[in-house]
PDB file of C-alpha atoms in Angstrom:
ATOM      1  CA  PRO A 426     -13.164 -13.907 -14.934  1.00 49.00           C
ATOM      2  CA  PHE A 427     -14.990 -13.201 -18.218  1.00 57.00           C
ATOM      3  CA  GLY A 428     -13.684  -9.706 -18.844  1.00 60.00           C
ATOM      4  CA  GLY A 429     -12.471 -10.765 -22.200  1.00 65.00           C
ATOM      5  CA  CYS A 430     -16.041 -11.611 -23.243  1.00 65.00           C
ATOM      6  CA  VAL A 431     -17.675  -8.329 -22.269  1.00 64.00           C
ATOM      7  CA  ILE A 432     -16.512  -5.819 -24.850  1.00 67.00           C
ATOM      8  CA  PRO A 433     -15.110  -7.651 -27.834  1.00 64.00           C
ATOM      9  CA  ASN A 434     -17.530 -10.473 -27.983  1.00 61.00           C
ATOM     10  CA  PHE A 435     -20.670  -9.961 -25.933  1.00 65.00           C
ATOM     11  CA  PHE A 436     -21.194  -6.191 -26.241  1.00 69.00           C
ATOM     12  CA  LEU A 437     -20.100  -5.980 -29.896  1.00 73.00           C
ATOM     13  CA  PHE A 438     -21.835  -9.171 -30.854  1.00 76.00           C
ATOM     14  CA  HIS A 439     -25.198  -7.977 -29.546  1.00 80.00           C
ATOM     15  CA  PHE A 440     -24.672  -4.416 -30.663  1.00 85.00           C
ATOM     16  CA  LEU A 441     -23.981  -5.575 -34.258  1.00 83.00           C
ATOM     17  CA  GLY A 442     -26.741  -8.183 -34.219  1.00 83.00           C
ATOM     18  CA  CYS A 443     -29.387  -5.771 -33.008  1.00 87.00           C
ATOM     19  CA  THR A 444     -28.148  -3.063 -35.423  1.00 90.00           C
ATOM     20  CA  GLU A 445     -28.309  -5.618 -38.274  1.00 87.00           C
ATOM     21  CA  CYS A 446     -31.869  -6.421 -37.238  1.00 89.00           C
ATOM     22  CA  PHE A 447     -32.816  -2.740 -37.352  1.00 93.00           C
ATOM     23  CA  LEU A 448     -31.073  -2.291 -40.695  1.00 91.00           C
ATOM     24  CA  TYR A 449     -32.930  -5.140 -42.299  1.00 90.00           C
ATOM     25  CA  THR A 450     -36.156  -3.507 -41.143  1.00 94.00           C
ATOM     26  CA  LEU A 451     -35.086  -0.131 -42.521  1.00 94.00           C
ATOM     27  CA  MET A 452     -34.089  -1.779 -45.803  1.00 90.00           C
ATOM     28  CA  ALA A 453     -37.606  -3.232 -46.150  1.00 92.00           C
ATOM     29  CA  TYR A 454     -39.088   0.180 -45.501  1.00 93.00           C
ATOM     30  CA  ASP A 455     -36.682   1.694 -48.078  1.00 92.00           C
ATOM     31  CA  ARG A 456     -37.852  -0.853 -50.615  1.00 89.00           C
ATOM     32  CA  PHE A 457     -41.482  -0.119 -49.688  1.00 92.00           C
ATOM     33  CA  LEU A 458     -40.916   3.586 -50.401  1.00 93.00           C
ATOM     34  CA  ALA A 459     -39.036   2.936 -53.652  1.00 89.00           C
ATOM     35  CA  ILE A 460     -41.714   0.608 -55.059  1.00 88.00           C
ATOM     36  CA  CYS A 461     -44.921   1.786 -53.481  1.00 89.00           C
ATOM     37  CA  LYS A 462     -44.210   5.563 -53.472  1.00 91.00           C
ATOM     38  CA  PRO A 463     -41.614   6.159 -56.155  1.00 88.00           C
ATOM     39  CA  LEU A 464     -42.597   9.787 -56.780  1.00 92.00           C
ATOM     40  CA  HIS A 465     -42.335  10.674 -53.117  1.00 93.00           C
ATOM     41  CA  TYR A 466     -39.154   8.724 -52.410  1.00 93.00           C
ATOM     42  CA  ALA A 467     -36.708  11.602 -52.837  1.00 92.00           C
ATOM     43  CA  THR A 468     -38.720  13.884 -50.550  1.00 94.00           C
ATOM     44  CA  ILE A 469     -39.289  11.280 -47.896  1.00 94.00           C
ATOM     45  CA  MET A 470     -35.845   9.559 -47.846  1.00 93.00           C
ATOM     46  CA  THR A 471     -33.591  12.638 -47.692  1.00 94.00           C
ATOM     47  CA  GLN A 472     -29.939  12.503 -46.582  1.00 94.00           C
ATOM     48  CA  SER A 473     -30.759  13.818 -43.166  1.00 95.00           C
ATOM     49  CA  VAL A 474     -33.548  11.150 -42.715  1.00 95.00           C
ATOM     50  CA  CYS A 475     -31.024   8.498 -43.760  1.00 93.00           C
ATOM     51  CA  ASN A 476     -28.565   9.834 -41.212  1.00 95.00           C
ATOM     52  CA  TYR A 477     -31.175   9.876 -38.448  1.00 96.00           C
ATOM     53  CA  LEU A 478     -32.217   6.342 -39.269  1.00 95.00           C
ATOM     54  CA  ALA A 479     -28.640   5.074 -39.303  1.00 93.00           C
ATOM     55  CA  PHE A 480     -28.006   6.797 -35.958  1.00 96.00           C
ATOM     56  CA  GLY A 481     -31.195   5.358 -34.571  1.00 96.00           C
ATOM     57  CA  THR A 482     -30.082   1.792 -35.465  1.00 94.00           C
ATOM     58  CA  TRP A 483     -26.756   2.315 -33.747  1.00 93.00           C
ATOM     59  CA  LEU A 484     -28.456   3.770 -30.715  1.00 95.00           C
ATOM     60  CA  GLY A 485     -30.931   0.921 -30.543  1.00 93.00           C
ATOM     61  CA  GLY A 486     -28.082  -1.592 -30.860  1.00 91.00           C
ATOM     62  CA  THR A 487     -26.168   0.164 -28.085  1.00 90.00           C
ATOM     63  CA  PHE A 488     -29.128   0.134 -25.757  1.00 90.00           C
ATOM     64  CA  HIS A 489     -29.922  -3.487 -26.460  1.00 87.00           C
ATOM     65  CA  SER A 490     -26.306  -4.692 -26.006  1.00 86.00           C
ATOM     66  CA  LEU A 491     -25.828  -2.672 -22.843  1.00 86.00           C
ATOM     67  CA  PHE A 492     -29.086  -4.120 -21.422  1.00 85.00           C
ATOM     68  CA  GLN A 493     -28.072  -7.713 -22.239  1.00 83.00           C
ATOM     69  CA  THR A 494     -24.480  -7.252 -21.221  1.00 81.00           C
ATOM     70  CA  SER A 495     -25.270  -5.648 -17.786  1.00 81.00           C
ATOM     71  CA  PHE A 496     -28.005  -8.164 -17.094  1.00 81.00           C
ATOM     72  CA  ILE A 497     -25.871 -11.292 -17.746  1.00 79.00           C
ATOM     73  CA  PHE A 498     -22.776 -10.076 -15.896  1.00 78.00           C
ATOM     74  CA  ARG A 499     -24.788  -9.511 -12.645  1.00 82.00           C
ATOM     75  CA  LEU A 500     -24.881 -13.274 -12.308  1.00 80.00           C
ATOM     76  CA  PRO A 501     -22.309 -14.973 -10.152  1.00 82.00           C
ATOM     77  CA  PHE A 502     -19.773 -17.112 -12.045  1.00 76.00           C
ATOM     78  CA  CYS A 503     -17.932 -19.514  -9.792  1.00 76.00           C
ATOM     79  CA  GLY A 504     -17.279 -22.553 -11.991  1.00 68.00           C
ATOM     80  CA  PRO A 505     -14.975 -22.931 -14.863  1.00 68.00           C
ATOM     81  CA  ASN A 506     -14.243 -19.718 -16.731  1.00 67.00           C
ATOM     82  CA  ARG A 507     -14.004 -21.450 -20.121  1.00 66.00           C
ATOM     83  CA  VAL A 508     -16.796 -20.774 -22.576  1.00 63.00           C
ATOM     84  CA  ASP A 509     -17.438 -23.936 -24.603  1.00 62.00           C
ATOM     85  CA  TYR A 510     -18.818 -22.185 -27.610  1.00 60.00           C
ATOM     86  CA  PHE A 511     -17.624 -20.173 -30.586  1.00 60.00           C
ATOM     87  CA  PHE A 512     -18.095 -16.887 -28.781  1.00 62.00           C
ATOM     88  CA  CYS A 513     -19.487 -15.451 -25.528  1.00 67.00           C
ATOM     89  CA  ASP A 514     -23.203 -15.602 -26.341  1.00 70.00           C
ATOM     90  CA  ILE A 515     -26.109 -15.625 -23.855  1.00 73.00           C
ATOM     91  CA  PRO A 516     -26.832 -19.363 -23.870  1.00 73.00           C
ATOM     92  CA  ALA A 517     -23.124 -20.212 -23.305  1.00 72.00           C
ATOM     93  CA  MET A 518     -22.761 -17.696 -20.502  1.00 76.00           C
ATOM     94  CA  LEU A 519     -25.987 -18.793 -18.719  1.00 76.00           C
ATOM     95  CA  ARG A 520     -24.600 -22.379 -18.637  1.00 76.00           C
ATOM     96  CA  LEU A 521     -21.646 -21.139 -16.656  1.00 76.00           C
ATOM     97  CA  ALA A 522     -23.491 -19.182 -14.036  1.00 78.00           C
ATOM     98  CA  CYS A 523     -23.858 -20.699 -10.574  1.00 84.00           C
ATOM     99  CA  ALA A 524     -27.184 -19.207  -9.738  1.00 85.00           C
ATOM    100  CA  ASP A 525     -30.721 -19.674 -10.974  1.00 85.00           C
ATOM    101  CA  THR A 526     -30.840 -18.232 -14.521  1.00 81.00           C
ATOM    102  CA  THR A 527     -34.627 -18.522 -14.979  1.00 84.00           C
ATOM    103  CA  ILE A 528     -35.151 -14.717 -14.832  1.00 86.00           C
ATOM    104  CA  ASN A 529     -32.254 -14.115 -17.254  1.00 84.00           C
ATOM    105  CA  GLU A 530     -33.657 -16.680 -19.686  1.00 83.00           C
ATOM    106  CA  LEU A 531     -37.102 -15.050 -19.435  1.00 84.00           C
ATOM    107  CA  VAL A 532     -35.672 -11.570 -19.927  1.00 84.00           C
ATOM    108  CA  THR A 533     -33.631 -12.739 -22.903  1.00 81.00           C
ATOM    109  CA  PHE A 534     -36.660 -14.358 -24.393  1.00 82.00           C
ATOM    110  CA  VAL A 535     -38.833 -11.352 -23.994  1.00 85.00           C
ATOM    111  CA  ASP A 536     -36.201  -8.803 -24.975  1.00 84.00           C
ATOM    112  CA  ILE A 537     -34.876 -10.576 -28.050  1.00 82.00           C
ATOM    113  CA  GLY A 538     -38.322 -11.998 -28.907  1.00 83.00           C
ATOM    114  CA  PHE A 539     -39.892  -8.550 -28.864  1.00 89.00           C
ATOM    115  CA  LEU A 540     -37.059  -7.000 -30.846  1.00 89.00           C
ATOM    116  CA  ALA A 541     -36.992  -9.802 -33.455  1.00 86.00           C
ATOM    117  CA  LEU A 542     -40.764 -10.188 -33.704  1.00 88.00           C
ATOM    118  CA  THR A 543     -41.298  -6.416 -34.068  1.00 92.00           C
ATOM    119  CA  CYS A 544     -38.720  -6.079 -36.730  1.00 92.00           C
ATOM    120  CA  PHE A 545     -39.912  -9.201 -38.594  1.00 90.00           C
ATOM    121  CA  VAL A 546     -43.554  -8.003 -38.492  1.00 92.00           C
ATOM    122  CA  LEU A 547     -42.520  -4.603 -39.862  1.00 95.00           C
ATOM    123  CA  ILE A 548     -40.468  -6.318 -42.633  1.00 94.00           C
ATOM    124  CA  LEU A 549     -43.485  -8.611 -43.549  1.00 92.00           C
ATOM    125  CA  THR A 550     -45.864  -5.618 -43.527  1.00 95.00           C
ATOM    126  CA  SER A 551     -43.545  -3.651 -45.902  1.00 94.00           C
ATOM    127  CA  TYR A 552     -43.386  -6.724 -48.193  1.00 92.00           C
ATOM    128  CA  GLY A 553     -47.100  -7.203 -48.064  1.00 93.00           C
ATOM    129  CA  TYR A 554     -47.537  -3.726 -49.502  1.00 94.00           C
ATOM    130  CA  ILE A 555     -44.677  -4.331 -51.912  1.00 92.00           C
ATOM    131  CA  VAL A 556     -46.147  -7.544 -53.343  1.00 90.00           C
ATOM    132  CA  ALA A 557     -49.545  -5.809 -53.741  1.00 92.00           C
ATOM    133  CA  ALA A 558     -47.804  -2.977 -55.653  1.00 90.00           C
ATOM    134  CA  ILE A 559     -45.810  -5.373 -57.828  1.00 88.00           C
ATOM    135  CA  LEU A 560     -48.857  -7.343 -58.814  1.00 88.00           C
ATOM    136  CA  ARG A 561     -50.352  -4.088 -60.134  1.00 87.00           C
ATOM    137  CA  ILE A 562     -47.263  -3.516 -62.378  1.00 83.00           C
ATOM    138  CA  GLN A 563     -48.329  -4.167 -65.982  1.00 85.00           C
ATOM    139  CA  SER A 564     -44.987  -5.033 -67.566  1.00 86.00           C
ATOM    140  CA  ILE A 565     -43.374  -8.408 -66.959  1.00 86.00           C
ATOM    141  CA  ASP A 566     -39.886  -6.868 -66.870  1.00 87.00           C
ATOM    142  CA  GLY A 567     -40.998  -4.400 -64.242  1.00 81.00           C
ATOM    143  CA  ARG A 568     -42.367  -7.197 -62.093  1.00 85.00           C
ATOM    144  CA  ARG A 569     -39.290  -9.285 -62.527  1.00 85.00           C
ATOM    145  CA  ASN A 570     -36.974  -6.356 -61.574  1.00 82.00           C
ATOM    146  CA  ALA A 571     -39.013  -5.548 -58.476  1.00 80.00           C
ATOM    147  CA  PHE A 572     -39.297  -9.235 -57.363  1.00 82.00           C
ATOM    148  CA  SER A 573     -35.529  -9.778 -57.894  1.00 80.00           C
ATOM    149  CA  THR A 574     -34.677  -6.780 -55.735  1.00 76.00           C
ATOM    150  CA  CYS A 575     -36.987  -7.969 -52.960  1.00 82.00           C
ATOM    151  CA  ALA A 576     -36.026 -11.641 -53.166  1.00 83.00           C
ATOM    152  CA  ALA A 577     -32.395 -10.782 -52.368  1.00 80.00           C
ATOM    153  CA  HIS A 578     -33.313  -8.941 -49.246  1.00 82.00           C
ATOM    154  CA  LEU A 579     -35.811 -11.615 -48.177  1.00 85.00           C
ATOM    155  CA  THR A 580     -33.215 -14.299 -48.600  1.00 82.00           C
ATOM    156  CA  VAL A 581     -30.840 -12.526 -46.202  1.00 82.00           C
ATOM    157  CA  VAL A 582     -33.638 -11.842 -43.791  1.00 84.00           C
ATOM    158  CA  ILE A 583     -34.721 -15.456 -43.633  1.00 84.00           C
ATOM    159  CA  VAL A 584     -31.114 -16.715 -43.306  1.00 80.00           C
ATOM    160  CA  TYR A 585     -30.622 -14.238 -40.454  1.00 80.00           C
ATOM    161  CA  TYR A 586     -33.901 -14.569 -38.550  1.00 82.00           C
ATOM    162  CA  VAL A 587     -34.450 -18.404 -38.570  1.00 80.00           C
ATOM    163  CA  PRO A 588     -31.229 -19.258 -36.754  1.00 78.00           C
ATOM    164  CA  CYS A 589     -31.596 -16.308 -34.346  1.00 76.00           C
ATOM    165  CA  THR A 590     -35.141 -17.522 -33.488  1.00 76.00           C
ATOM    166  CA  PHE A 591     -33.845 -21.080 -33.068  1.00 73.00           C
ATOM    167  CA  ILE A 592     -31.063 -20.043 -30.667  1.00 70.00           C
ATOM    168  CA  TYR A 593     -32.843 -17.405 -28.555  1.00 70.00           C
ATOM    169  CA  LEU A 594     -36.528 -18.067 -28.679  1.00 69.00           C
ATOM    170  CA  ARG A 595     -36.818 -21.680 -27.537  1.00 66.00           C
ATOM    171  CA  PRO A 596     -36.510 -23.254 -24.107  1.00 63.00           C
ATOM    172  CA  GLY A 597     -33.349 -24.975 -23.217  1.00 61.00           C
ATOM    173  CA  SER A 598     -30.125 -25.054 -25.015  1.00 57.00           C
ATOM    174  CA  GLN A 599     -28.450 -27.900 -27.010  1.00 57.00           C
ATOM    175  CA  GLU A 600     -24.787 -27.047 -27.072  1.00 59.00           C
ATOM    176  CA  PRO A 601     -23.487 -28.693 -30.263  1.00 62.00           C
ATOM    177  CA  LEU A 602     -26.487 -27.757 -32.319  1.00 67.00           C
ATOM    178  CA  ASP A 603     -26.602 -24.130 -31.062  1.00 65.00           C
ATOM    179  CA  GLY A 604     -22.940 -23.661 -32.171  1.00 65.00           C
ATOM    180  CA  VAL A 605     -23.696 -24.965 -35.635  1.00 68.00           C
ATOM    181  CA  VAL A 606     -26.813 -22.823 -36.052  1.00 70.00           C
ATOM    182  CA  ALA A 607     -24.873 -19.727 -34.711  1.00 68.00           C
ATOM    183  CA  VAL A 608     -22.561 -20.015 -37.704  1.00 68.00           C
ATOM    184  CA  PHE A 609     -25.478 -19.155 -39.935  1.00 68.00           C
ATOM    185  CA  TYR A 610     -26.237 -15.682 -38.610  1.00 68.00           C
ATOM    186  CA  THR A 611     -22.628 -14.860 -37.620  1.00 69.00           C
ATOM    187  CA  VAL A 612     -20.814 -16.094 -40.673  1.00 72.00           C
ATOM    188  CA  ILE A 613     -23.121 -17.144 -43.503  1.00 73.00           C
ATOM    189  CA  THR A 614     -25.370 -14.042 -43.492  1.00 71.00           C
ATOM    190  CA  PRO A 615     -22.429 -11.552 -43.684  1.00 72.00           C
ATOM    191  CA  LEU A 616     -20.775 -13.601 -46.383  1.00 76.00           C
ATOM    192  CA  LEU A 617     -23.962 -13.639 -48.417  1.00 72.00           C
ATOM    193  CA  ASN A 618     -24.482  -9.923 -48.237  1.00 69.00           C
ATOM    194  CA  PRO A 619     -21.938  -8.949 -50.999  1.00 74.00           C
ATOM    195  CA  VAL A 620     -23.179 -11.675 -53.290  1.00 67.00           C
ATOM    196  CA  ILE A 621     -26.879 -10.884 -52.815  1.00 63.00           C
ATOM    197  CA  TYR A 622     -26.515  -7.016 -52.784  1.00 62.00           C
ATOM    198  CA  ARG A 623     -24.159  -6.708 -55.730  1.00 59.00           C
TER     199      ARG A 623
END
């Protein structure tokens, strides 16, 4: 009954969300290399390394979305086949299942929690080194340029991670509030990207 949710919404949504999470982590690492190891940047971040990293984000996004999609659609759905949400997301689909979803909620919490927490810790670690390097820069203009570059990326990371954490890493679901919060990481973050990364 939910075939229309599987590929266009659920699989693509989680594929793109996970890929975006990995890309934000790689962007923090890229900034770390550019600011903390500027003389080694060109030898470390070669075109082939960039290609492998990009492929790795897509592969990781594919595995994550296949895992989430296959796990959720093993549940029996016998009630209404109408998703009362903006898109077919995990909390909305779990509300429609006519079986105990405790295991699914736990797996979602652990899977997305581990993924988001790992990426976020790696981003914070990169920025810890970056801030330490920026504070050693003598010129005020140099500091300002480095901080402005990092501030743009951190803004997007915060606007992306806070709503994701709110939706997926808390017990229970509050339908109207979840939908409003989901707009942030599905609409607002992509709209901010061209403005912030100009």
